[in-house]
Amino acid sequence: MDTNPEKLEMFYEGKAKKLYATADPDLVIAYFKDDATAFNAKKRGTIEDKGVVNNRMSELFFLMLEREGVRTHFVRRLDDREMLCKRLDIVPVEVVVRNIVAGSMAKRLGREEGEALRHPVVEFYYKCDALDDPLIIADHAIVFGWATQTELNTIHESAMRVNDILSRFLDQRGVILVDFKLEFGRHHGAILLGDEICPDTCRFWDKATRKKLDKDRFRRDLGDVEGAYHEMLRRVES
Ligand code: TMP
């Protein structure tokens, strides 16, 4: 095993992670915090060990996706809370894939949460806290220069592959992948999947009971938040 690279200056702090430079300009260290926010940080709290669970679960998902040919920023996990990643120029378009109606889709379109979609739906959001990440169409991203048509095609195809791979894997572990959010970035001309894949960024429902095993327990004050995160990690590790 290589020795761990030294953490240099922190150049970015988001709601859930801090990013540090390393001596290699192509590599960054992501530090996973326990801080939890919802509704664009209007609601704040902490979820004990969330950073540890999200780091480990993201590692397992990124390794699985890489094995299946999806290109990601993941290099290796360094310790409980740190992951070595390729440095990305983030595309400011968040991608949400939905298999079942929930959350903002239920609200926006007046549909019942839990309604199965006939086929997965891919949505784009403009990554902009000041605007509360508005839903956009592909042409908005292209006309304002956030991504090219070619990049959006790559992103769309990759997001659908991720949905296929993770839905199948989770189904075998008694979990429904309801929806999830992905972020992508550019690295030496390639589009790589970035960020994290964890109960903060996905909706996971137990197949038998439909119990929510994700951040909706925090967003909606459902209780047993930590229990749900650990239960999900246990299933993904099994
Ligand atoms: P939504 O139904 O609130 O639009 O969320 C869709 C999915 O995206 C859900 O799995 C949670 C995830 N998500 C994030 O990862 N970050 C966010 O800021 C939001 C709003 C949702």
XYZ file of N, CA and C and ligand atoms in Angstrom:
735
model
N 0.862 -1.216 0.000
C 0.000 0.000 0.000
C 0.886 1.250 0.000
N 0.559 2.200 -0.846
C 1.309 3.472 -0.881
C 1.141 4.183 0.458
N 2.137 5.016 0.820
C 1.936 5.851 2.008
C 0.917 6.931 1.644
N 0.182 7.386 2.668
C -0.850 8.378 2.393
C -0.245 9.726 2.029
N -0.785 10.378 1.003
C -0.282 11.700 0.639
C -0.601 12.720 1.737
N 0.226 13.729 1.812
C 0.028 14.765 2.829
C -1.119 15.685 2.425
N -1.939 16.048 3.447
C -3.023 17.012 3.216
C -2.434 18.406 3.221
N -2.607 19.148 2.150
C -2.139 20.540 2.118
C -3.331 21.451 2.389
N -3.392 22.623 1.749
C -4.427 23.587 2.156
C -5.843 23.121 1.787
N -6.788 23.480 2.677
C -8.188 23.234 2.368
C -8.609 24.288 1.348
N -9.116 23.843 0.192
C -9.484 24.839 -0.828
C -10.987 24.923 -1.032
N -11.732 24.045 -0.362
C -13.187 24.094 -0.517
C -13.832 23.451 0.702
N -14.867 24.088 1.243
C -15.665 23.430 2.274
C -17.123 23.483 1.872
N -17.706 22.299 1.682
C -19.126 22.213 1.341
C -19.922 21.830 2.575
N -21.188 21.453 2.363
C -22.046 21.155 3.505
C -21.639 19.836 4.164
N -21.152 18.895 3.373
C -20.861 17.559 3.910
C -19.383 17.185 3.850
N -18.593 17.911 3.051
C -17.191 17.518 2.873
C -16.275 18.739 2.822
N -15.002 18.472 3.187
C -13.954 19.461 2.953
C -13.006 18.866 1.931
N -12.449 19.718 1.081
C -11.498 19.237 0.074
C -10.140 19.866 0.323
N -9.114 19.029 0.298
C -7.736 19.471 0.534
C -6.889 19.193 -0.698
N -5.970 20.100 -0.968
C -4.986 19.870 -2.028
C -3.959 18.860 -1.535
N -3.245 18.253 -2.488
C -2.087 17.406 -2.166
C -0.920 17.937 -3.002
N 0.246 17.353 -2.822
C 1.406 17.807 -3.598
C 1.205 17.526 -5.091
N 0.342 16.589 -5.399
C 0.042 16.255 -6.797
C -1.164 17.083 -7.245
N -0.977 17.973 -8.229
C -2.099 18.835 -8.638
C -3.302 18.064 -9.190
N -3.106 16.813 -9.539
C -4.215 16.002 -10.081
C -5.027 15.293 -9.005
N -4.562 15.362 -7.733
C -5.218 14.585 -6.673
C -5.666 15.486 -5.527
N -6.833 15.187 -4.971
C -7.331 15.916 -3.804
C -7.751 14.902 -2.742
N -7.833 15.370 -1.502
C -8.334 14.529 -0.416
C -9.683 15.079 0.023
N -10.691 14.213 0.002
C -12.019 14.588 0.490
C -12.137 14.110 1.926
N -12.544 15.012 2.835
C -12.769 14.678 4.240
C -14.283 14.706 4.467
N -14.831 13.604 4.948
C -16.289 13.465 5.115
C -16.695 13.883 6.535
N -17.534 14.912 6.632
C -17.975 15.445 7.930
C -19.248 14.739 8.414
N -19.577 14.957 9.685
C -20.847 14.453 10.229
C -21.966 15.496 10.092
N -21.625 16.693 9.626
C -22.643 17.752 9.504
C -23.722 17.338 8.507
N -24.959 17.566 8.904
C -26.081 17.270 8.003
C -26.878 18.548 7.787
N -27.240 18.789 6.541
C -28.123 19.916 6.243
C -29.237 19.416 5.344
N -30.316 20.176 5.324
C -31.408 19.871 4.395
C -32.040 21.188 3.977
N -32.761 21.133 2.861
C -33.459 22.321 2.349
C -32.467 23.475 2.181
N -31.370 23.187 1.469
C -30.314 24.170 1.211
C -29.842 24.828 2.503
N -29.567 23.972 3.469
C -28.963 24.363 4.747
C -29.884 25.186 5.648
N -31.190 25.237 5.329
C -32.131 25.904 6.244
C -32.315 25.037 7.500
N -32.101 23.739 7.350
C -32.142 22.823 8.497
C -30.737 22.249 8.692
N -30.251 22.292 9.926
C -28.886 21.823 10.199
C -28.871 20.875 11.389
N -27.921 19.949 11.362
C -27.744 19.037 12.483
C -26.487 18.224 12.282
N -26.298 17.214 13.115
C -25.208 16.273 12.869
C -25.779 14.866 12.960
N -25.188 14.004 12.193
C -25.547 12.586 12.230
C -24.267 11.865 12.618
N -24.274 11.256 13.816
C -23.047 10.654 14.336
C -22.526 9.585 13.385
N -21.236 9.668 13.083
C -20.552 8.690 12.216
C -20.987 8.756 10.755
N -21.778 9.763 10.382
C -22.219 9.868 8.989
C -21.028 9.916 8.031
N -19.998 10.688 8.418
C -18.829 10.817 7.545
C -18.150 9.480 7.306
N -18.095 8.669 8.357
C -17.443 7.360 8.245
C -18.268 6.446 7.337
N -19.583 6.438 7.556
C -20.466 5.579 6.747
C -20.439 6.023 5.285
N -20.537 7.331 5.052
C -20.613 7.817 3.671
C -19.311 7.590 2.905
N -18.191 7.714 3.608
C -16.883 7.481 2.996
C -16.763 6.017 2.568
N -17.101 5.122 3.500
C -16.986 3.679 3.233
C -17.995 3.227 2.167
N -19.252 3.715 2.260
C -20.252 3.292 1.281
C -19.889 3.818 -0.108
N -19.417 5.063 -0.165
C -19.004 5.621 -1.462
C -17.863 4.798 -2.057
N -16.919 4.405 -1.207
C -15.807 3.568 -1.682
C -16.347 2.288 -2.330
N -17.255 1.614 -1.627
C -17.777 0.344 -2.146
C -18.519 0.550 -3.463
N -19.327 1.614 -3.537
C -20.069 1.868 -4.775
C -19.128 2.276 -5.912
N -18.161 3.139 -5.626
C -17.236 3.567 -6.692
C -16.426 2.376 -7.218
N -15.971 1.495 -6.311
C -15.208 0.315 -6.742
C -16.070 -0.558 -7.656
N -17.328 -0.739 -7.249
C -18.252 -1.557 -8.034
C -18.487 -0.934 -9.415
N -18.706 0.365 -9.440
C -18.973 1.049 -10.720
C -17.744 0.996 -11.621
N -16.559 1.208 -11.048
C -15.324 1.139 -11.849
C -15.178 -0.258 -12.469
N -15.466 -1.288 -11.673
C -15.387 -2.676 -12.184
C -16.321 -2.863 -13.366
N -17.426 -2.125 -13.359
C -18.420 -2.245 -14.440
C -18.163 -1.248 -15.554
N -17.046 -0.539 -15.494
C -16.657 0.334 -16.606
C -17.120 1.779 -16.512
N -17.695 2.175 -15.356
C -18.061 3.586 -15.171
C -16.833 4.321 -14.647
N -16.473 5.429 -15.282
C -15.274 6.159 -14.856
C -15.617 7.126 -13.727
N -14.881 7.032 -12.610
C -15.159 7.867 -11.439
C -13.881 8.572 -10.978
N -14.060 9.492 -10.036
C -12.904 10.218 -9.480
C -12.203 9.437 -8.370
N -12.752 8.285 -8.001
C -12.231 7.540 -6.842
C -10.827 6.990 -7.106
N -9.917 7.216 -6.166
C -8.584 6.602 -6.244
C -8.482 5.525 -5.156
N -8.575 5.930 -3.894
C -8.639 4.954 -2.808
C -9.078 5.656 -1.528
N -9.597 4.842 -0.606
C -9.949 5.380 0.707
C -8.678 5.422 1.534
N -8.468 6.534 2.243
C -7.230 6.697 3.017
C -7.412 6.262 4.464
N -8.531 6.638 5.041
C -8.853 6.225 6.415
C -10.355 6.370 6.600
N -10.805 6.358 7.872
C -12.245 6.373 8.156
C -12.997 7.507 7.467
N -12.358 8.676 7.423
C -13.077 9.855 6.935
C -12.483 10.482 5.685
N -11.427 9.892 5.148
C -10.754 10.533 4.017
C -10.642 9.625 2.801
N -10.854 10.250 1.656
C -10.786 9.541 0.380
C -9.889 10.330 -0.573
N -9.008 9.619 -1.259
C -8.159 10.253 -2.277
C -8.913 10.207 -3.603
N -9.012 11.377 -4.246
C -9.802 11.482 -5.472
C -9.031 12.250 -6.542
N -9.404 12.004 -7.786
C -8.859 12.826 -8.868
C -9.509 14.210 -8.808
N -8.737 15.239 -9.070
C -9.271 16.600 -9.023
C -10.190 16.834 -10.223
N -11.361 17.350 -9.949
C -12.331 17.584 -11.021
C -12.634 19.066 -11.169
N -12.885 19.444 -12.400
C -13.515 20.735 -12.682
C -15.011 20.399 -12.758
N -15.722 20.714 -11.645
C -17.102 20.223 -11.508
C -18.035 20.859 -12.545
N -18.829 20.018 -13.193
C -19.889 20.496 -14.080
C -21.036 20.958 -13.180
N -21.460 22.225 -13.289
C -22.459 22.718 -12.318
C -23.890 22.267 -12.644
N -24.001 21.000 -12.965
C -25.308 20.409 -13.277
C -25.441 19.145 -12.437
N -26.388 19.149 -11.496
C -26.619 17.951 -10.686
C -27.610 17.065 -11.424
N -27.350 15.778 -11.379
C -28.165 14.830 -12.135
C -28.935 13.969 -11.147
N -30.246 13.946 -11.262
C -31.071 13.098 -10.415
C -31.714 12.030 -11.284
N -31.577 10.776 -10.864
C -32.252 9.664 -11.547
C -33.338 9.142 -10.616
N -34.532 8.963 -11.158
C -35.667 8.514 -10.335
C -36.292 7.250 -10.920
N -36.563 6.297 -10.010
C -37.284 5.075 -10.384
C -38.695 5.071 -9.826
N -38.873 5.774 -8.718
C -40.151 5.841 -7.999
C -40.373 7.300 -7.621
N -41.601 7.750 -7.666
C -41.902 9.136 -7.292
C -41.637 9.355 -5.806
N -40.881 10.407 -5.501
C -40.633 10.792 -4.103
C -40.177 12.241 -4.090
N -40.083 12.790 -2.885
C -39.456 14.093 -2.685
C -40.009 15.190 -3.575
N -39.092 15.911 -4.211
C -39.504 17.105 -4.956
C -40.358 16.762 -6.171
N -40.208 15.551 -6.716
C -41.053 15.180 -7.866
C -42.508 15.040 -7.428
N -42.720 14.424 -6.267
C -44.079 14.260 -5.745
C -44.721 15.635 -5.539
N -43.943 16.531 -4.944
C -44.420 17.861 -4.616
C -44.692 18.684 -5.877
N -43.708 18.710 -6.781
C -43.789 19.579 -7.960
C -44.917 19.170 -8.893
N -45.100 17.843 -9.027
C -46.050 17.363 -10.028
C -47.337 16.823 -9.419
N -47.473 16.942 -8.099
C -48.714 16.523 -7.443
C -48.961 15.028 -7.555
N -47.885 14.226 -7.459
C -48.021 12.767 -7.531
C -47.835 12.174 -6.143
N -48.372 10.998 -5.957
C -48.254 10.279 -4.691
C -46.835 9.734 -4.544
N -46.216 9.937 -3.384
C -44.915 9.326 -3.141
C -45.081 7.799 -3.144
N -44.212 7.121 -3.879
C -44.293 5.656 -3.945
C -44.781 5.147 -5.289
N -45.318 6.037 -6.130
C -45.775 5.628 -7.462
C -44.569 5.185 -8.308
N -44.646 3.970 -8.856
C -43.540 3.469 -9.689
C -43.563 4.175 -11.038
N -42.401 4.544 -11.530
C -42.312 5.182 -12.856
C -42.141 4.083 -13.900
N -42.759 4.281 -15.065
C -42.708 3.246 -16.114
C -41.283 3.013 -16.596
N -40.472 4.086 -16.575
C -39.046 3.958 -16.880
C -38.311 5.021 -16.081
N -37.003 4.838 -15.859
C -36.270 5.816 -15.057
C -36.327 7.198 -15.708
N -36.388 8.218 -14.881
C -36.415 9.599 -15.350
C -35.112 10.273 -14.912
N -34.464 10.963 -15.845
C -33.234 11.696 -15.524
C -33.554 13.185 -15.538
N -33.217 13.860 -14.436
C -33.453 15.311 -14.337
C -32.124 16.037 -14.158
N -32.064 17.262 -14.656
C -30.890 18.108 -14.446
C -31.279 19.292 -13.549
N -30.385 19.632 -12.626
C -30.562 20.803 -11.766
C -29.316 21.670 -11.895
N -29.506 22.980 -11.884
C -28.368 23.906 -11.902
C -27.812 24.002 -10.489
N -26.515 23.644 -10.330
C -25.877 23.629 -9.005
C -25.566 25.061 -8.600
N -26.479 25.662 -7.846
C -26.330 27.065 -7.468
C -27.125 27.308 -6.187
N -26.401 27.350 -5.049
C -27.055 27.516 -3.750
C -27.926 28.768 -3.699
N -27.439 29.865 -4.309
C -28.178 31.134 -4.246
C -29.562 31.005 -4.892
N -29.702 30.060 -5.810
C -30.987 29.852 -6.490
C -31.693 28.583 -6.005
N -31.171 27.947 -4.956
C -31.736 26.677 -4.450
C -31.733 25.569 -5.511
N -30.661 25.482 -6.295
C -30.506 24.401 -7.285
C -31.767 24.169 -8.135
N -32.122 25.121 -8.999
C -33.369 24.952 -9.770
C -33.307 23.824 -10.808
N -34.460 23.203 -11.022
C -34.614 22.220 -12.102
C -34.421 22.940 -13.437
N -33.644 22.351 -14.338
C -33.409 22.958 -15.652
C -33.629 21.925 -16.755
N -33.647 22.391 -17.984
C -33.629 21.486 -19.127
C -32.229 21.526 -19.744
N -31.907 20.544 -20.557
C -30.557 20.416 -21.125
C -30.137 21.693 -21.860
N -31.043 22.297 -22.597
C -30.705 23.507 -23.358
C -30.216 24.647 -22.467
N -30.734 24.734 -21.249
C -30.239 25.778 -20.333
C -28.757 25.570 -20.061
N -28.366 24.325 -19.794
C -26.963 24.023 -19.498
C -26.087 24.351 -20.709
N -26.595 24.060 -21.890
C -25.797 24.284 -23.110
C -25.698 25.779 -23.417
N -26.833 26.478 -23.377
C -26.846 27.882 -23.792
C -26.063 28.768 -22.818
N -26.009 28.368 -21.537
C -25.248 29.157 -20.564
C -23.836 28.617 -20.341
N -23.464 27.607 -21.118
C -22.077 27.125 -21.103
C -21.702 26.288 -19.897
N -22.703 25.707 -19.213
C -22.384 24.857 -18.048
C -21.884 23.484 -18.490
N -22.332 23.031 -19.640
C -21.887 21.742 -20.191
C -22.194 21.748 -21.686
N -21.445 20.952 -22.432
C -21.738 20.835 -23.867
C -22.757 19.711 -24.072
N -23.340 19.683 -25.273
C -24.275 18.598 -25.605
C -23.583 17.249 -25.467
N -22.336 17.178 -25.937
C -21.584 15.915 -25.858
C -21.377 15.503 -24.395
N -21.027 16.481 -23.554
C -20.843 16.160 -22.127
C -22.161 15.690 -21.499
N -23.255 16.360 -21.847
C -24.550 15.956 -21.279
C -24.921 14.546 -21.731
N -24.595 14.213 -22.969
C -24.877 12.854 -23.458
C -24.100 11.816 -22.648
N -22.808 12.114 -22.416
C -21.960 11.200 -21.628
C -22.519 11.060 -20.215
N -22.892 12.201 -19.626
C -23.412 12.229 -18.253
C -24.717 11.431 -18.157
N -25.595 11.627 -19.125
C -26.882 10.935 -19.136
C -26.677 9.422 -19.224
N -25.809 9.029 -20.130
C -25.544 7.599 -20.335
C -24.922 6.985 -19.076
N -23.986 7.707 -18.477
C -23.330 7.214 -17.272
C -24.333 7.104 -16.121
N -25.197 8.096 -15.980
C -26.193 8.084 -14.899
C -27.140 6.883 -15.039
N -27.522 6.570 -16.271
C -28.404 5.413 -16.492
C -27.685 4.101 -16.176
N -26.395 4.026 -16.514
C -25.592 2.836 -16.186
C -25.500 2.671 -14.669
N -25.228 3.788 -13.986
C -25.137 3.745 -12.521
C -26.463 3.242 -11.948
N -27.566 3.728 -12.484
C -28.874 3.290 -11.994
C -29.056 1.784 -12.175
N -28.700 1.269 -13.336
C -28.833 -0.179 -13.597
C -28.000 -0.986 -12.610
N -26.745 -0.584 -12.454
C -25.799 -1.350 -11.629
C -26.224 -1.315 -10.159
N -26.515 -0.115 -9.660
C -26.842 0.006 -8.231
C -28.223 -0.572 -7.911
N -29.191 -0.372 -8.812
C -30.538 -0.914 -8.554
C -30.482 -2.426 -8.428
N -29.758 -3.061 -9.334
C -29.655 -4.527 -9.322
C -28.953 -5.001 -8.036
N -27.834 -4.364 -7.728
C -27.062 -4.734 -6.533
C -27.911 -4.584 -5.264
N -28.597 -3.456 -5.147
C -29.358 -3.186 -3.929
C -30.591 -4.080 -3.824
N -31.215 -4.365 -4.961
C -32.377 -5.247 -4.976
C -32.024 -6.599 -4.342
N -30.825 -7.099 -4.657
C -30.379 -8.385 -4.084
C -30.177 -8.293 -2.582
N -30.078 -7.089 -2.055
C -29.894 -6.890 -0.617
C -31.152 -6.336 0.045
N -32.288 -6.476 -0.641
C -33.562 -6.100 -0.044
C -33.809 -4.606 0.035
N -33.167 -3.860 -0.887
C -33.311 -2.400 -0.862
C -33.774 -1.900 -2.229
N -34.753 -1.013 -2.211
C -35.198 -0.353 -3.439
C -34.419 0.949 -3.597
N -33.804 1.133 -4.767
C -33.161 2.420 -5.069
C -34.241 3.319 -5.672
N -34.767 4.217 -4.848
C -35.902 5.068 -5.249
C -35.426 6.164 -6.193
N -34.383 6.880 -5.782
C -33.794 7.948 -6.606
C -32.417 8.281 -6.056
N -31.658 9.060 -6.793
C -30.329 9.475 -6.309
C -29.832 10.645 -7.138
N -28.832 11.321 -6.576
C -28.225 12.485 -7.219
C -26.746 12.218 -7.504
N -26.306 12.578 -8.685
C -24.893 12.425 -9.057
C -24.320 13.766 -9.480
N -22.990 13.882 -9.313
C -22.280 15.035 -9.862
C -21.117 14.528 -10.699
N -20.817 15.253 -11.752
C -19.747 14.870 -12.662
C -18.764 16.025 -12.806
N -17.552 15.694 -13.250
C -16.569 16.746 -13.478
C -15.597 16.352 -14.575
N -14.826 17.358 -15.013
C -13.840 17.127 -16.079
C -12.465 16.899 -15.458
N -11.750 15.922 -16.030
C -10.393 15.623 -15.567
C -9.581 15.250 -16.806
N -8.663 16.151 -17.198
C -7.865 15.924 -18.419
C -8.743 15.502 -19.598
N -9.811 16.221 -19.785
C -10.647 16.003 -20.964
C -11.692 14.912 -20.839
N -11.630 14.127 -19.753
C -12.638 13.069 -19.577
C -13.702 13.524 -18.583
N -14.904 12.995 -18.753
C -15.966 13.243 -17.774
C -15.964 12.098 -16.771
N -15.755 12.428 -15.488
C -15.726 11.407 -14.436
C -16.867 11.645 -13.458
N -17.396 10.555 -12.924
C -18.380 10.650 -11.847
C -17.659 11.079 -10.566
N -18.223 12.075 -9.863
C -17.551 12.594 -8.676
C -18.403 12.486 -7.430
N -18.128 13.378 -6.480
C -18.913 13.518 -5.250
C -18.943 12.218 -4.440
N -20.114 11.819 -3.987
C -20.264 10.641 -3.124
C -21.578 9.953 -3.474
N -21.684 8.694 -3.081
C -22.935 7.943 -3.283
C -23.243 7.273 -1.953
N -24.285 7.749 -1.284
C -24.489 7.375 0.120
C -25.917 7.730 0.515
N -26.284 7.488 1.773
C -27.672 7.797 2.168
C -28.014 9.293 2.157
N -27.001 10.167 2.054
C -27.285 11.604 1.883
C -27.804 11.893 0.475
N -27.323 11.132 -0.480
C -27.544 11.481 -1.896
C -28.465 10.497 -2.617
N -28.947 9.508 -1.894
C -29.848 8.514 -2.493
C -31.068 8.346 -1.595
N -32.175 7.875 -2.166
C -33.280 7.381 -1.341
C -33.260 5.860 -1.412
N -33.164 5.242 -0.243
C -33.156 3.785 -0.125
C -34.378 3.373 0.691
N -35.204 2.486 0.159
C -36.347 1.966 0.930
C -36.180 0.466 1.111
N -36.449 -0.011 2.316
C -36.454 -1.454 2.530
C -37.554 -2.064 1.658
N -37.188 -3.140 0.962
C -38.123 -3.739 -0.006
C -39.352 -4.326 0.684
N -39.151 -4.943 1.846
C -40.258 -5.631 2.523
C -41.168 -4.647 3.243
N -40.583 -3.678 3.927
C -41.384 -2.802 4.804
C -41.535 -1.388 4.250
N -40.732 -1.048 3.235
C -40.674 0.314 2.671
C -40.133 1.334 3.683
N -39.512 0.847 4.746
C -38.896 1.775 5.713
C -37.808 2.584 5.009
N -37.777 3.867 5.281
C -36.758 4.746 4.690
C -35.422 4.529 5.395
N -34.381 4.275 4.610
C -33.041 4.006 5.154
C -32.064 5.051 4.635
N -32.434 6.313 4.698
C -31.621 7.374 4.083
C -31.872 8.702 4.790
N -31.364 9.771 4.199
C -31.397 11.094 4.826
C -32.803 11.662 4.990
N -33.807 11.077 4.348
C -35.179 11.526 4.601
C -35.542 11.370 6.081
N -34.895 10.449 6.796
C -35.163 10.303 8.236
C -34.754 11.574 8.978
N -33.669 12.216 8.496
C -33.242 13.508 9.074
C -34.118 14.637 8.541
N -34.314 14.684 7.204
C -35.095 15.785 6.612
C -36.485 15.871 7.232
N -37.104 14.707 7.496
C -38.509 14.667 7.927
C -38.671 14.324 9.411
N -37.569 14.349 10.171
C -37.623 14.052 11.611
C -38.296 12.713 11.912
N -37.841 11.662 11.219
C -38.460 10.346 11.395
C -37.795 9.529 12.503
N -36.662 10.030 13.027
C -35.966 9.296 14.093
C -35.089 8.176 13.551
N -34.234 7.625 14.450
C -33.343 6.510 14.100
C -32.531 6.773 12.822
N -31.997 7.995 12.730
C -31.218 8.358 11.541
C -29.930 7.530 11.480
N -29.184 7.538 12.599
C -27.903 6.799 12.618
C -28.136 5.318 12.344
N -29.192 4.767 12.942
C -29.506 3.348 12.747
C -29.704 3.020 11.283
N -30.376 3.909 10.573
C -30.639 3.678 9.150
C -29.345 3.717 8.333
N -28.463 4.673 8.647
C -27.190 4.761 7.914
C -26.369 3.492 8.132
N -26.314 3.017 9.381
C -25.527 1.813 9.668
C -26.166 0.571 9.045
N -27.484 0.515 9.059
C -28.183 -0.613 8.435
C -27.878 -0.666 6.933
N -27.879 0.494 6.286
C -27.570 0.529 4.844
C -26.134 0.090 4.578
N -25.202 0.544 5.433
C -23.804 0.146 5.224
C -23.666 -1.368 5.386
N -24.352 -1.911 6.399
C -24.306 -3.355 6.631
C -24.785 -4.115 5.383
N -25.872 -3.610 4.770
C -26.389 -4.320 3.582
C -25.446 -4.209 2.410
N -24.837 -3.030 2.237
C -23.934 -2.842 1.087
C -22.654 -3.654 1.284
N -22.233 -3.819 2.537
C -21.001 -4.595 2.809
C -21.236 -6.087 2.722
N -22.519 -6.510 2.750
C -22.812 -7.961 2.843
C -22.643 -8.661 1.507
P -35.398 15.569 -4.386
O -36.565 14.646 -4.488
O -35.397 16.383 -3.141
O -35.232 16.384 -5.634
O -34.100 14.639 -4.287
C -33.798 13.692 -5.265
C -32.577 12.894 -4.845
O -31.428 13.733 -4.809
C -32.676 12.277 -3.462
O -32.147 10.959 -3.534
C -31.813 13.113 -2.581
C -30.818 13.708 -3.519
N -30.455 15.089 -3.194
C -29.134 15.421 -2.918
O -28.253 14.554 -2.937
N -28.841 16.718 -2.645
C -29.774 17.696 -2.627
O -29.435 18.854 -2.369
C -31.136 17.337 -2.916
C -32.211 18.383 -2.918
C -31.416 16.033 -3.201
